[in-house]
Tab-separated table of C-alpha atoms in Angstrom:
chain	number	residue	atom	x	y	z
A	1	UNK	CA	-46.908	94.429	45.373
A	2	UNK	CA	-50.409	96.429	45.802
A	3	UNK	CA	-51.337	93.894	48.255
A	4	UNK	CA	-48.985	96.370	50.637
A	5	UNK	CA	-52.668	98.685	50.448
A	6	UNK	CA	-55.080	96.687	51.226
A	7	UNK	CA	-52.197	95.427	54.394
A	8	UNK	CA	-51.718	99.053	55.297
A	9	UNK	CA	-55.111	100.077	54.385
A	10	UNK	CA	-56.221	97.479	57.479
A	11	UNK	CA	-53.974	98.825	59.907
A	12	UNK	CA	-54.527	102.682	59.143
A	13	UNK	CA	-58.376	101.533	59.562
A	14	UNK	CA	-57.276	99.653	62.837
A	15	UNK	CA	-56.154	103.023	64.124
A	16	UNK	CA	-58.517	105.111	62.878
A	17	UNK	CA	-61.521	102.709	64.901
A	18	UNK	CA	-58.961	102.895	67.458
A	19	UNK	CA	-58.793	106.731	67.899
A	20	UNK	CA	-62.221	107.104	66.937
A	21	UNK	CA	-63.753	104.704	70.084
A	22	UNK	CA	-61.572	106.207	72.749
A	23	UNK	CA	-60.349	109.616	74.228
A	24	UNK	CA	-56.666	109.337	73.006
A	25	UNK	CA	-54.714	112.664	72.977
A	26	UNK	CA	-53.885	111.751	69.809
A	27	UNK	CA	-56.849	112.421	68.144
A	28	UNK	CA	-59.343	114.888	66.778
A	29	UNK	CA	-63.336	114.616	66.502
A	30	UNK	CA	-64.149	112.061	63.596
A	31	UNK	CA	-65.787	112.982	60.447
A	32	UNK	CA	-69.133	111.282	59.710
A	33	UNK	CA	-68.502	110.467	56.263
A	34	UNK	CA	-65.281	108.032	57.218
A	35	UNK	CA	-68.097	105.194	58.603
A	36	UNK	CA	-69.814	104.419	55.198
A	37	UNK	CA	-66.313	104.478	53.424
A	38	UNK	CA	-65.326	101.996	55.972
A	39	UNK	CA	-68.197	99.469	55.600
A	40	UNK	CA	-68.197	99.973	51.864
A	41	UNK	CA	-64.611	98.698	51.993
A	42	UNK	CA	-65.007	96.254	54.289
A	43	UNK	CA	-68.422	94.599	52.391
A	44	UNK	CA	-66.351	94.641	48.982
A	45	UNK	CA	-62.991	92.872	50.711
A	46	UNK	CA	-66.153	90.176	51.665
A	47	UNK	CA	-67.503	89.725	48.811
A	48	UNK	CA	-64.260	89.463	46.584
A	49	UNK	CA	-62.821	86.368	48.633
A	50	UNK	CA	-65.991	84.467	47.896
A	51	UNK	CA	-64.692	83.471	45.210
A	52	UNK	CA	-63.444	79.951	45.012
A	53	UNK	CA	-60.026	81.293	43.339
A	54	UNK	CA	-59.886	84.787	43.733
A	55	UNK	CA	-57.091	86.516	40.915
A	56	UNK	CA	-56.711	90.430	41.985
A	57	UNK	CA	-57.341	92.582	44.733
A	58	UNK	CA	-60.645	93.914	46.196
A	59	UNK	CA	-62.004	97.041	44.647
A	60	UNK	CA	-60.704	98.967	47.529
A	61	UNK	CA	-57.258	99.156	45.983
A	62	UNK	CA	-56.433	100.273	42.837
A	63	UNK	CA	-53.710	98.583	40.307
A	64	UNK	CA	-52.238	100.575	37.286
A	65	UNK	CA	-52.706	97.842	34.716
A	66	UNK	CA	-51.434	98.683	32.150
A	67	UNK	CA	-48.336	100.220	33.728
A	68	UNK	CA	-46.268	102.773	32.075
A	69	UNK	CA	-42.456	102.486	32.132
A	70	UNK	CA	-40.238	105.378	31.009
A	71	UNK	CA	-38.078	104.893	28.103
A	72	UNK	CA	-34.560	104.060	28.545
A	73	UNK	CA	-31.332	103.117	27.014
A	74	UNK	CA	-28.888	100.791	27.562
A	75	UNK	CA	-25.879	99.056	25.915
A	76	UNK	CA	-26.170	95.919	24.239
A	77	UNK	CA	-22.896	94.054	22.863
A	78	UNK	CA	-20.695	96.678	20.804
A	79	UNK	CA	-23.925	98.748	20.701
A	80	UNK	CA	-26.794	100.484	22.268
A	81	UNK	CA	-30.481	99.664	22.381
A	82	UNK	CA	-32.850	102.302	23.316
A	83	UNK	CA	-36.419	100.990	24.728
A	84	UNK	CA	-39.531	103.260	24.602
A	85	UNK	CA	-43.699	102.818	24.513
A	86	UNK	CA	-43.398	100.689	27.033
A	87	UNK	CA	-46.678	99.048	28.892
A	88	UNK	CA	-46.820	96.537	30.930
A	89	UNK	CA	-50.242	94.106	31.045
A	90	UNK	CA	-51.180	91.486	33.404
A	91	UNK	CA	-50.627	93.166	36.610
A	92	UNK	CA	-54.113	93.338	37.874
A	93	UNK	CA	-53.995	89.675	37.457
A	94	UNK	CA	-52.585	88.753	40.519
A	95	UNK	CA	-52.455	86.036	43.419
A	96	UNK	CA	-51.734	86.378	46.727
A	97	UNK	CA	-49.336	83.632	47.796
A	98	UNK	CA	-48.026	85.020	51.226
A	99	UNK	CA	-48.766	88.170	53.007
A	100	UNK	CA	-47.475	88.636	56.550
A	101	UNK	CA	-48.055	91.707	58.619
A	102	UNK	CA	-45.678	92.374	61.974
A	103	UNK	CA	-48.117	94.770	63.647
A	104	UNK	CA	-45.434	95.772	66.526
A	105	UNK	CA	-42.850	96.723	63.975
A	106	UNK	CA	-45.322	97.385	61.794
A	107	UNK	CA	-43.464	95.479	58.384
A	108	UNK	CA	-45.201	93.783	56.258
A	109	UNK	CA	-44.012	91.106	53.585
A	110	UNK	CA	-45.717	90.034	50.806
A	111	UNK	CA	-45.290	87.375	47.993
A	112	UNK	CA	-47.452	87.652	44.499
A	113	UNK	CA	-47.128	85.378	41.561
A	114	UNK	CA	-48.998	85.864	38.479
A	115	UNK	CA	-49.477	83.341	35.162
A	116	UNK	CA	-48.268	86.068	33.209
A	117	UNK	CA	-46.760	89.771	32.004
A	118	UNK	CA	-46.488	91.121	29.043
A	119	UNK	CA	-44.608	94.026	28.267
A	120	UNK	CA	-45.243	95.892	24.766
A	121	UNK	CA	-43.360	98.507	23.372
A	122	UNK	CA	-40.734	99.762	20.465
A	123	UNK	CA	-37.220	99.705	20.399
A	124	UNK	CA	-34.252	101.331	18.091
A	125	UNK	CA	-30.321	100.656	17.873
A	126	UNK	CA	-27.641	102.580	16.921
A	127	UNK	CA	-27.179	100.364	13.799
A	128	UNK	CA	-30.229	101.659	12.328
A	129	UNK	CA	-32.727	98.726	13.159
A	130	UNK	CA	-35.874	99.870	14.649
A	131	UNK	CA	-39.517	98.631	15.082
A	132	UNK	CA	-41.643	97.475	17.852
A	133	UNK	CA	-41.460	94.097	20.387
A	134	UNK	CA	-43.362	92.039	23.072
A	135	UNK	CA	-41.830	91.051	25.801
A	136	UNK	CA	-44.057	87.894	27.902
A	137	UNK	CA	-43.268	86.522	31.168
A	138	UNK	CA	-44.523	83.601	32.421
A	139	UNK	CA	-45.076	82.228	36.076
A	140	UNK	CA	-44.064	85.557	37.567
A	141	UNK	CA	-43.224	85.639	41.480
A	142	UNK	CA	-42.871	89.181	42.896
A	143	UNK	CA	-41.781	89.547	46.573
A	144	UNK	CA	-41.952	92.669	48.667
A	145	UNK	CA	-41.152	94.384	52.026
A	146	UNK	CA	-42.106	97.376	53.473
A	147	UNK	CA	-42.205	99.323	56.947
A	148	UNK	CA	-44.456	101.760	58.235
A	149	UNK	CA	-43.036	104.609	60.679
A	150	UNK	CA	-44.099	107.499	62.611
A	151	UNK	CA	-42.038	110.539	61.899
A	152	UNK	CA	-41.293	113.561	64.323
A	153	UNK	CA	-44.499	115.378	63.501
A	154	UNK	CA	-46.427	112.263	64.468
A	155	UNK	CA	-47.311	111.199	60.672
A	156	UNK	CA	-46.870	107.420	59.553
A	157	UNK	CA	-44.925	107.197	56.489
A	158	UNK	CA	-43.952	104.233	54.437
A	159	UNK	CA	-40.194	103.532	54.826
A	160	UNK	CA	-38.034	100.917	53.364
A	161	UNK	CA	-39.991	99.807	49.925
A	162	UNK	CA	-37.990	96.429	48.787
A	163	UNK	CA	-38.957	94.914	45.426
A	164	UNK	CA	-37.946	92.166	43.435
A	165	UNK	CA	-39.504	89.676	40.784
A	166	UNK	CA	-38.326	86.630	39.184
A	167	UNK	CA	-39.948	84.422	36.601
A	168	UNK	CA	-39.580	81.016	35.549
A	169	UNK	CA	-40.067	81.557	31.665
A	170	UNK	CA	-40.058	84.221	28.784
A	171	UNK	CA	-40.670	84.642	25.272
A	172	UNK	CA	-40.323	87.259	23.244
A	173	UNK	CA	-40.111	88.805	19.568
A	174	UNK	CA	-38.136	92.128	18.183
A	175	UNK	CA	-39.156	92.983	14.458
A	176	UNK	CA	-37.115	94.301	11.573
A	177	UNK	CA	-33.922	93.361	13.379
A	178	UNK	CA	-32.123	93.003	9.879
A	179	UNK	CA	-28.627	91.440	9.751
A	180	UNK	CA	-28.453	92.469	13.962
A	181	UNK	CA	-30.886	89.630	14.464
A	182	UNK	CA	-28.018	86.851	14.673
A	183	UNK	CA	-25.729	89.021	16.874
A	184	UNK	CA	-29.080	89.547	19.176
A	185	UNK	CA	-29.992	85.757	18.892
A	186	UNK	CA	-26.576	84.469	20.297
A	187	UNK	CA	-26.687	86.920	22.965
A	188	UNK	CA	-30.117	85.453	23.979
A	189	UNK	CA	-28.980	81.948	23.731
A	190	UNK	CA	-26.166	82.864	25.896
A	191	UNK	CA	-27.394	85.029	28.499
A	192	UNK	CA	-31.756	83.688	27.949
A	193	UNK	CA	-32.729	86.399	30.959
A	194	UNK	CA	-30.616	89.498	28.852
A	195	UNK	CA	-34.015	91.466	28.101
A	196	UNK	CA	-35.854	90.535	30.963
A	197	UNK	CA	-32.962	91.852	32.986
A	198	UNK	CA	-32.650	95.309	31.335
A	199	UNK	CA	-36.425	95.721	31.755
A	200	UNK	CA	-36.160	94.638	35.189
A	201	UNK	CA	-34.342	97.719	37.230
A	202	UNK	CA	-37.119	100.258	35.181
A	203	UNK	CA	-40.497	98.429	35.944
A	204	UNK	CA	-39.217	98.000	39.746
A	205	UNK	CA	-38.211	101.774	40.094
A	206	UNK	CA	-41.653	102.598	38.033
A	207	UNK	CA	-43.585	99.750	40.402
A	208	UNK	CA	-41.674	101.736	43.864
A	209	UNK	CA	-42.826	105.085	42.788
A	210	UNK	CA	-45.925	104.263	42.200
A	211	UNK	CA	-46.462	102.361	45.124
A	212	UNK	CA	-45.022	105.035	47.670
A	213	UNK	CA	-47.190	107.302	45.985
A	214	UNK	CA	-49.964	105.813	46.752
A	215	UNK	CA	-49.196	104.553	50.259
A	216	UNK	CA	-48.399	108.074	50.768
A	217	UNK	CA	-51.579	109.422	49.375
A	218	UNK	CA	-53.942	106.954	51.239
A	219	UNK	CA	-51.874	107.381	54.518
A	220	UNK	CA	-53.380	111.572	53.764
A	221	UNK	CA	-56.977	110.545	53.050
A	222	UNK	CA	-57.340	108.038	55.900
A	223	UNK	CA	-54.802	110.065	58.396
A	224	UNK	CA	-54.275	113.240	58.067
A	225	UNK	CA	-57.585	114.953	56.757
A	226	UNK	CA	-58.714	113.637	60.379
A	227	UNK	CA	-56.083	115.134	62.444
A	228	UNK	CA	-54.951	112.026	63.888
A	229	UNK	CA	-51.299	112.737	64.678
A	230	UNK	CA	-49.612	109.571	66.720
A	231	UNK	CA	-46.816	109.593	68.969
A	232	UNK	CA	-43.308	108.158	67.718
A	233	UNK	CA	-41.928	107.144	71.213
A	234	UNK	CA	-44.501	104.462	71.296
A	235	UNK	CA	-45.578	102.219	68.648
A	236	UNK	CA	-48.952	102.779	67.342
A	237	UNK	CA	-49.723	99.104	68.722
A	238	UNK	CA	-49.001	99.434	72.080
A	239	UNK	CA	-50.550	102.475	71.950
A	240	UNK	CA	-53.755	100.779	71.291
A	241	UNK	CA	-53.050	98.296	73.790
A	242	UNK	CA	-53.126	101.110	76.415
A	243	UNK	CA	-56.121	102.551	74.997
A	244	UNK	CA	-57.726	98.887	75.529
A	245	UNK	CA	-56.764	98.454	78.827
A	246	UNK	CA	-58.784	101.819	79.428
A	247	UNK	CA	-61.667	100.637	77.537
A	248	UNK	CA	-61.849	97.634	79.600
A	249	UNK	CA	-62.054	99.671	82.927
A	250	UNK	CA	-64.363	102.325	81.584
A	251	UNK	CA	-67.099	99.403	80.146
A	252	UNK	CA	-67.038	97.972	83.876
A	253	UNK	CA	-65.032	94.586	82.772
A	254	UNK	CA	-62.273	95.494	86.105
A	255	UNK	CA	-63.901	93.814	88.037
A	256	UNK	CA	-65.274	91.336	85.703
A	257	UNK	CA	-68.297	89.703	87.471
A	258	UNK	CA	-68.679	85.903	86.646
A	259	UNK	CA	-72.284	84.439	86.717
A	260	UNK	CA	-73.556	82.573	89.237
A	261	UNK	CA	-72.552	78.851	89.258
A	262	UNK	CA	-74.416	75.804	90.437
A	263	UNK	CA	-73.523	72.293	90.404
A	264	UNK	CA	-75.734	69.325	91.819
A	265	UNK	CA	-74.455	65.540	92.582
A	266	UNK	CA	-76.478	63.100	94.332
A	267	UNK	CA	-77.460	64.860	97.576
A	268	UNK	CA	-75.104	67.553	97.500
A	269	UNK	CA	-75.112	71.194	95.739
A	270	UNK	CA	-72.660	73.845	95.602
A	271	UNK	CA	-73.474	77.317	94.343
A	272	UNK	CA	-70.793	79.928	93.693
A	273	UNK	CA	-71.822	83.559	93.796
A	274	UNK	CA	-70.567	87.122	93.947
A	275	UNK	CA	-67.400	86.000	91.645
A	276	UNK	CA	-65.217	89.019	90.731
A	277	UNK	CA	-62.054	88.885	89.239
A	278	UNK	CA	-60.232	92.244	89.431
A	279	UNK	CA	-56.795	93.090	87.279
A	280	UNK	CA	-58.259	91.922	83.912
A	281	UNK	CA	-57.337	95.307	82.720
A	282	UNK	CA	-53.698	95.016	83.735
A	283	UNK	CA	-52.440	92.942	80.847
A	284	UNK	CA	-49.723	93.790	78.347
A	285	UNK	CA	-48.482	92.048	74.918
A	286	UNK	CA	-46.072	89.842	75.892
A	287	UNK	CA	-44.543	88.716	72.201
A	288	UNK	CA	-45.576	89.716	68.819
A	289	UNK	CA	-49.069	90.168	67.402
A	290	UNK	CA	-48.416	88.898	63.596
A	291	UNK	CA	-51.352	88.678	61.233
A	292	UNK	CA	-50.747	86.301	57.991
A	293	UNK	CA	-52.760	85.728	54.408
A	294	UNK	CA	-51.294	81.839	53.188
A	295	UNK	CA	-53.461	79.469	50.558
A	296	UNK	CA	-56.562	82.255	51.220
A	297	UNK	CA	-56.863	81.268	55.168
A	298	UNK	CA	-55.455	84.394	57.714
A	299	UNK	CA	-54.377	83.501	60.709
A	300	UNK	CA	-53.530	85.565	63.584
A	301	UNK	CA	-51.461	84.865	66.412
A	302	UNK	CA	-51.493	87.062	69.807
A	303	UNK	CA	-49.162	86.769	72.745
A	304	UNK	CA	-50.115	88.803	75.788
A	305	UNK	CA	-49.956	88.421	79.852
A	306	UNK	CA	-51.246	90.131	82.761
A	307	UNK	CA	-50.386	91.286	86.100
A	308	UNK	CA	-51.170	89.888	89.552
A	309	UNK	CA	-54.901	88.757	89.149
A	310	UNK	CA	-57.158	88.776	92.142
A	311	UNK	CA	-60.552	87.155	92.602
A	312	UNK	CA	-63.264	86.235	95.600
A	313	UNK	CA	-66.222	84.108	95.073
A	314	UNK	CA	-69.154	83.187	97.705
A	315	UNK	CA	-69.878	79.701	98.572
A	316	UNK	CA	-72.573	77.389	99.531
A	317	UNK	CA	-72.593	73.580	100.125
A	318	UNK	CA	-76.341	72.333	100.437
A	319	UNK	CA	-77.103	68.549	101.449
A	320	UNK	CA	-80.697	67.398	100.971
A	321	UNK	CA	-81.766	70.339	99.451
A	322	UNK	CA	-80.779	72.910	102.013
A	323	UNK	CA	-81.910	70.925	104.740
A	324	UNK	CA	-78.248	71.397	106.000
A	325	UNK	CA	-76.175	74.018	104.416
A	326	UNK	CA	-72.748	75.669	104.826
A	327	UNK	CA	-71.442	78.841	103.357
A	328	UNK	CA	-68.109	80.777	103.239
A	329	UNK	CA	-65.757	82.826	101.112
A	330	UNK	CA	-62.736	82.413	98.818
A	331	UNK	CA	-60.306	85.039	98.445
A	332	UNK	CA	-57.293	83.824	95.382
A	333	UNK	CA	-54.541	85.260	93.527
A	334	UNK	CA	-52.506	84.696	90.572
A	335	UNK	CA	-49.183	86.081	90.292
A	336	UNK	CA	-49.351	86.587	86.684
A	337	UNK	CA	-51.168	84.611	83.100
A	338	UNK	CA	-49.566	84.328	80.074
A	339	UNK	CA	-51.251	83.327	76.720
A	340	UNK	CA	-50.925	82.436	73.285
A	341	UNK	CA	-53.564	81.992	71.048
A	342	UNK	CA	-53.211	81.599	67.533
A	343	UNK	CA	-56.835	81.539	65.215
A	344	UNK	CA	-57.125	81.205	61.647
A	345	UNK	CA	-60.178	81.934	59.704
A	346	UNK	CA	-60.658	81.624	55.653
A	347	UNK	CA	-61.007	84.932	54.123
A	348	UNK	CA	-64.295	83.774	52.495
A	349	UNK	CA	-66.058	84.793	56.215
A	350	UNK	CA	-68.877	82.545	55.154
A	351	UNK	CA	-66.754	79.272	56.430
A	352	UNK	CA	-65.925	78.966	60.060
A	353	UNK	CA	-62.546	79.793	62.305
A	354	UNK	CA	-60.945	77.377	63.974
A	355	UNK	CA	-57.987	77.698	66.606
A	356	UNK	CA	-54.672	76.489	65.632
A	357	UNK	CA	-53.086	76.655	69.370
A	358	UNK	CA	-53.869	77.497	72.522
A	359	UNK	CA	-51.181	77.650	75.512
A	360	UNK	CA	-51.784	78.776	79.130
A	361	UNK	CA	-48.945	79.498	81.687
A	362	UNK	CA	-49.895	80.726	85.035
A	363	UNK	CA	-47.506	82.105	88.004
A	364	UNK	CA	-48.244	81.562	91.674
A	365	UNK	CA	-51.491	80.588	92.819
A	366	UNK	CA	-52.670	81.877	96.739
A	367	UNK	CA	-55.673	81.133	98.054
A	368	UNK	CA	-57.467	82.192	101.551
A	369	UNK	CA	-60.498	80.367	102.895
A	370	UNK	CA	-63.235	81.184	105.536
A	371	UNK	CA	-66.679	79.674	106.376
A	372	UNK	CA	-65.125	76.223	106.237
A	373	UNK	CA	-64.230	75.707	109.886
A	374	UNK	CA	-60.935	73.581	109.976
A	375	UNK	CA	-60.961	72.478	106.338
A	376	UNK	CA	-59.983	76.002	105.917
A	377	UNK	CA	-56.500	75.271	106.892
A	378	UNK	CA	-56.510	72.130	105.046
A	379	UNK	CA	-57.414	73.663	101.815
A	380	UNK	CA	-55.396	76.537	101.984
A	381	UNK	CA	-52.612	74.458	102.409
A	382	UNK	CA	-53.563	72.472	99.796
A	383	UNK	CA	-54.331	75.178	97.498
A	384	UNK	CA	-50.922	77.119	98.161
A	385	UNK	CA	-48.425	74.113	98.311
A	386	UNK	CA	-49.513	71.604	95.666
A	387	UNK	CA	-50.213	73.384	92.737
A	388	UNK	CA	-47.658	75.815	93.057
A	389	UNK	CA	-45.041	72.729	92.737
A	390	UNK	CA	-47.696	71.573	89.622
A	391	UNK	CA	-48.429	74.559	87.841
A	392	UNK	CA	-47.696	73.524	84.399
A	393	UNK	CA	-50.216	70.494	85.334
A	394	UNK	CA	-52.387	72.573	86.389
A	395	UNK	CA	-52.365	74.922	83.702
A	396	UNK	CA	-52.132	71.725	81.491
A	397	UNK	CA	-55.416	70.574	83.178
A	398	UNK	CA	-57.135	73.988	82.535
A	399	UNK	CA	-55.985	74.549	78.711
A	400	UNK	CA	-58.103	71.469	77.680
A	401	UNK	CA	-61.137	72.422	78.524
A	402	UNK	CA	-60.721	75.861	77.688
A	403	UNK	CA	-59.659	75.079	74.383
A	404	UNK	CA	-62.864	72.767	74.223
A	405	UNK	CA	-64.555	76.051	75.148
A	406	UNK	CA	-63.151	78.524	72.261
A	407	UNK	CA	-63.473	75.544	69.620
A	408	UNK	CA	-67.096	75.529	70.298
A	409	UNK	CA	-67.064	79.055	70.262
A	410	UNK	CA	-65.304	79.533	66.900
A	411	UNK	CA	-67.986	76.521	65.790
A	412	UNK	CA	-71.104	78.382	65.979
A	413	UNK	CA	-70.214	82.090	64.928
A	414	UNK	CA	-71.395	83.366	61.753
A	415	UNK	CA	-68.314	85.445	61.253
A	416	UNK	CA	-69.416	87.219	58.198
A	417	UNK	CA	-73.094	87.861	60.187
A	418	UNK	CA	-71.215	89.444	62.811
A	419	UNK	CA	-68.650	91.598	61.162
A	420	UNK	CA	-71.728	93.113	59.066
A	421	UNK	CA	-73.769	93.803	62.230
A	422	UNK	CA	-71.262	95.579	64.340
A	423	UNK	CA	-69.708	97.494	61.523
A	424	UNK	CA	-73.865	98.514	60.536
A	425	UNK	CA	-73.435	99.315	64.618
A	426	UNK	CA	-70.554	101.443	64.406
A	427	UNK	CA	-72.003	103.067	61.362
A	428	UNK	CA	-75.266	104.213	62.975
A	429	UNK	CA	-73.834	105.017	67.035
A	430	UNK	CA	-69.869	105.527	66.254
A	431	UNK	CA	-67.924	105.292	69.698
A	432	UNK	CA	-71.396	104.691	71.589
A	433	UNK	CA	-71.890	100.810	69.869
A	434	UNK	CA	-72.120	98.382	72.024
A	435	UNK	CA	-70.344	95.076	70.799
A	436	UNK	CA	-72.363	91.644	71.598
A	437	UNK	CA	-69.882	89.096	72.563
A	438	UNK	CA	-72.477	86.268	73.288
A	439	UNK	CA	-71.777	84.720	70.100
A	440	UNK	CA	-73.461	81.631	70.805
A	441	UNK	CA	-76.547	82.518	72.561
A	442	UNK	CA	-78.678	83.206	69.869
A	443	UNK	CA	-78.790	84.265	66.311
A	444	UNK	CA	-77.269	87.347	65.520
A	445	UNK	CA	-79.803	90.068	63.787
A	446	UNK	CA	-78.467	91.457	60.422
């Protein structure tokens, strides 16, 4: 159930970064103490998942164990059994089985199981037998669902809390029972879940308050106290994905310059210059962005697509080492480029991502060619007949080696080395750090 913080914790961070990096109307100045918070959170979530079986939750979020539950009443055969002191152990003890965040909708789903609970406490009946009892679960599974919404003042609130919890096995043991301890024992050998079910309804309602409470609360200290007020016509995600496609234009990657190129064979080189690609910053999320915690691994799949794409790139073709040469220009288009990635990465950062799939569809491919003479016509008509009637070859031939590409990538990242450095970054230079994506290049300074 408390995994639901450390899940909303990560995306109120998300938006935070988000406001804090870009010039959002939706924002106000940042405080300076929010940074250190943020890396001290983010170096204790690394550090717990080192461990090889990790039973809790990261400092960062805070479990009531033991748990309080209100005393309550309720009727029991041709009598009534009244429940009070009641504490409930075990809860910090927890696993994280399943947790699966919808980032567009912004629900998240979560599935705990824990070895066991134990629930203390005293009871008295109307018959005059009193005294106290233990109540122990075993092989608990807890499932949960919650939403997050804006509301009309521009707040995100928690909406929609669903609990429920099952278990595979109890014991437990009511003292000084007297002559009601038959009647009691043949309603527990006919109905074996009796106790755990009146117990039930009271921890869940004391488990829901507790829980919006804190959402609530955390939603204030992480939100609020920095005047970040969101719009509710637009969900906060797309919202971000506008912000990006701003960032992109105001860092200079629309146009994206490509490096250079050269290629030799035999006699002949080609060099490709001047590349640009312009329209990078026109892209959109095209499905849903859902992040997911299963058997300690997260994975995180992303679906988005862009616009029309446009491009040029200068050519040369060299024989004999320039002793005759050629050069021209391409001009190309892409009607549109849709992708879906899907990475996974264990949460102990010291062991290496990998990419789960990769698929590539592209629209309409034009090209226009000058420099060439009459092969200009040729390849044109090459260009802008055949692969048009083969894109999904074509886009078949490209996803291979750009899958070879990202695996390599995801090979030789030190992810827990690079989430340290640019969060140190963000720490020290806030919306002026500068974020080194040449991963592979060379070692990354702590």
């Amino acid at each position: 159930m408390y995994q639901f913080q450390a899940g909303i914790s990560l995306i109120l961070q998300a938006i935070i970064v988000h406001a804090s990096l870009t010039n959002s109307r939706y924002r106000l100045p940042k405080p300076a103490y929010y940074d250190r918070r943020l890396s001290s959170q983010l170096f204790h979530v690394i550090e717990f998942y080192k461990q090889p079986d990790p039973v809790g939750l990261p400092a960062m979020v805070s479990i009531p164990d033991p748990l309080s539950i209100p005393p309550f009443r309720q009727s029991v055969a041709f009598t009534a059994m009244e429940m009070r002191d009641l504490m409930t152990y075990g809860l910090s003890r927890l696993r994280v089985r399943l947790f699966e965040a919808e980032l567009s909708s912004m629900a998240l789903r979560v599935e705990l199981t824990m070895d066991e609970l134990m629930v203390n406490g005293s009871y008295a009946i109307n018959m005059g037998s009193s005294g106290p009892f233990w109540l122990k679960m075993k092989n608990v599974r807890t499932l949960g669902n919650v939403s997050l919404e804006v509301d009309r003042e521009g707040i995100l609130r928690a909406q929609d809390i669903e609990l429920d919890i099952g278990i595979e096995d109890m014991a437990m043991d009511f003292q000084n029972l007297g002559w009601f301890g038959r009647v009691f024992q043949g309603l527990v050998n006919a109905a074996p879940n009796m106790v755990f079910d009146m117990v039930k309804p009271y921890m869940l309602k004391e488990v829901h308050a507790k829980l919006q409470d804190e959402i609530d609360s955390q939603i204030e200290r992480q939100v609020d106290d920095r005047g970040i007020v969101l719009a509710n016509s637009i969900a906060p995600l797309d919202l971000f994905v506008s912000e990006a496609r701003w960032l992109l234009r105001t860092k200079g990657y629309d146009p994206y310059v490509v490096p250079d190129y050269r290629n030799s064979l035999s006699i002949f080189s080609i060099l490709l210059s001047n590349t640009q690609l312009h329209g990078l910053s026109n892209f959109f999320r095209s499905g849903e962005l859902e992040i997911a915690v299963q058997n300690n691994t997260m994975s995180c799949t992303v679906q988005v697509g862009t616009g029309r794409i446009e491009g040029s790139t200068r050519w040369q073709l060299s024989v004999v080492r320039d002793v005759l040469s050629r050069s021209g220009a391409i001009f190309f288009s892409v009607e549109f480029i849709q992708l879906s990635i899907k990475v996974s990465q264990p949460l102990d950062l010291r062991k290496k991502p990998s990419l789960m799939d990769f698929q590539l569809k592209l629209g309409n491919i034009q090209i226009f060619s000058s420099g060439a003479g009459s092969m200009d016509y040729l390849l044109e008509a090459g260009v802008n007949i055949l692969p048009n009637l083969l894109r999904s070859q074509v886009a078949n031939a490209i996803e291979k080696p750009l899958r070879v590409r990202i695996r390599e990538k995801l090979e030789c990242i030190n992810v827990e080395q690079f989430v340290k450095r640019h969060v140190a970054d963000y720490e020290r230079r806030g919306a002026n750090m500068e974020v080194d994506w040449r991963l592979c290049e060379r070692k990354l300074e702590k």
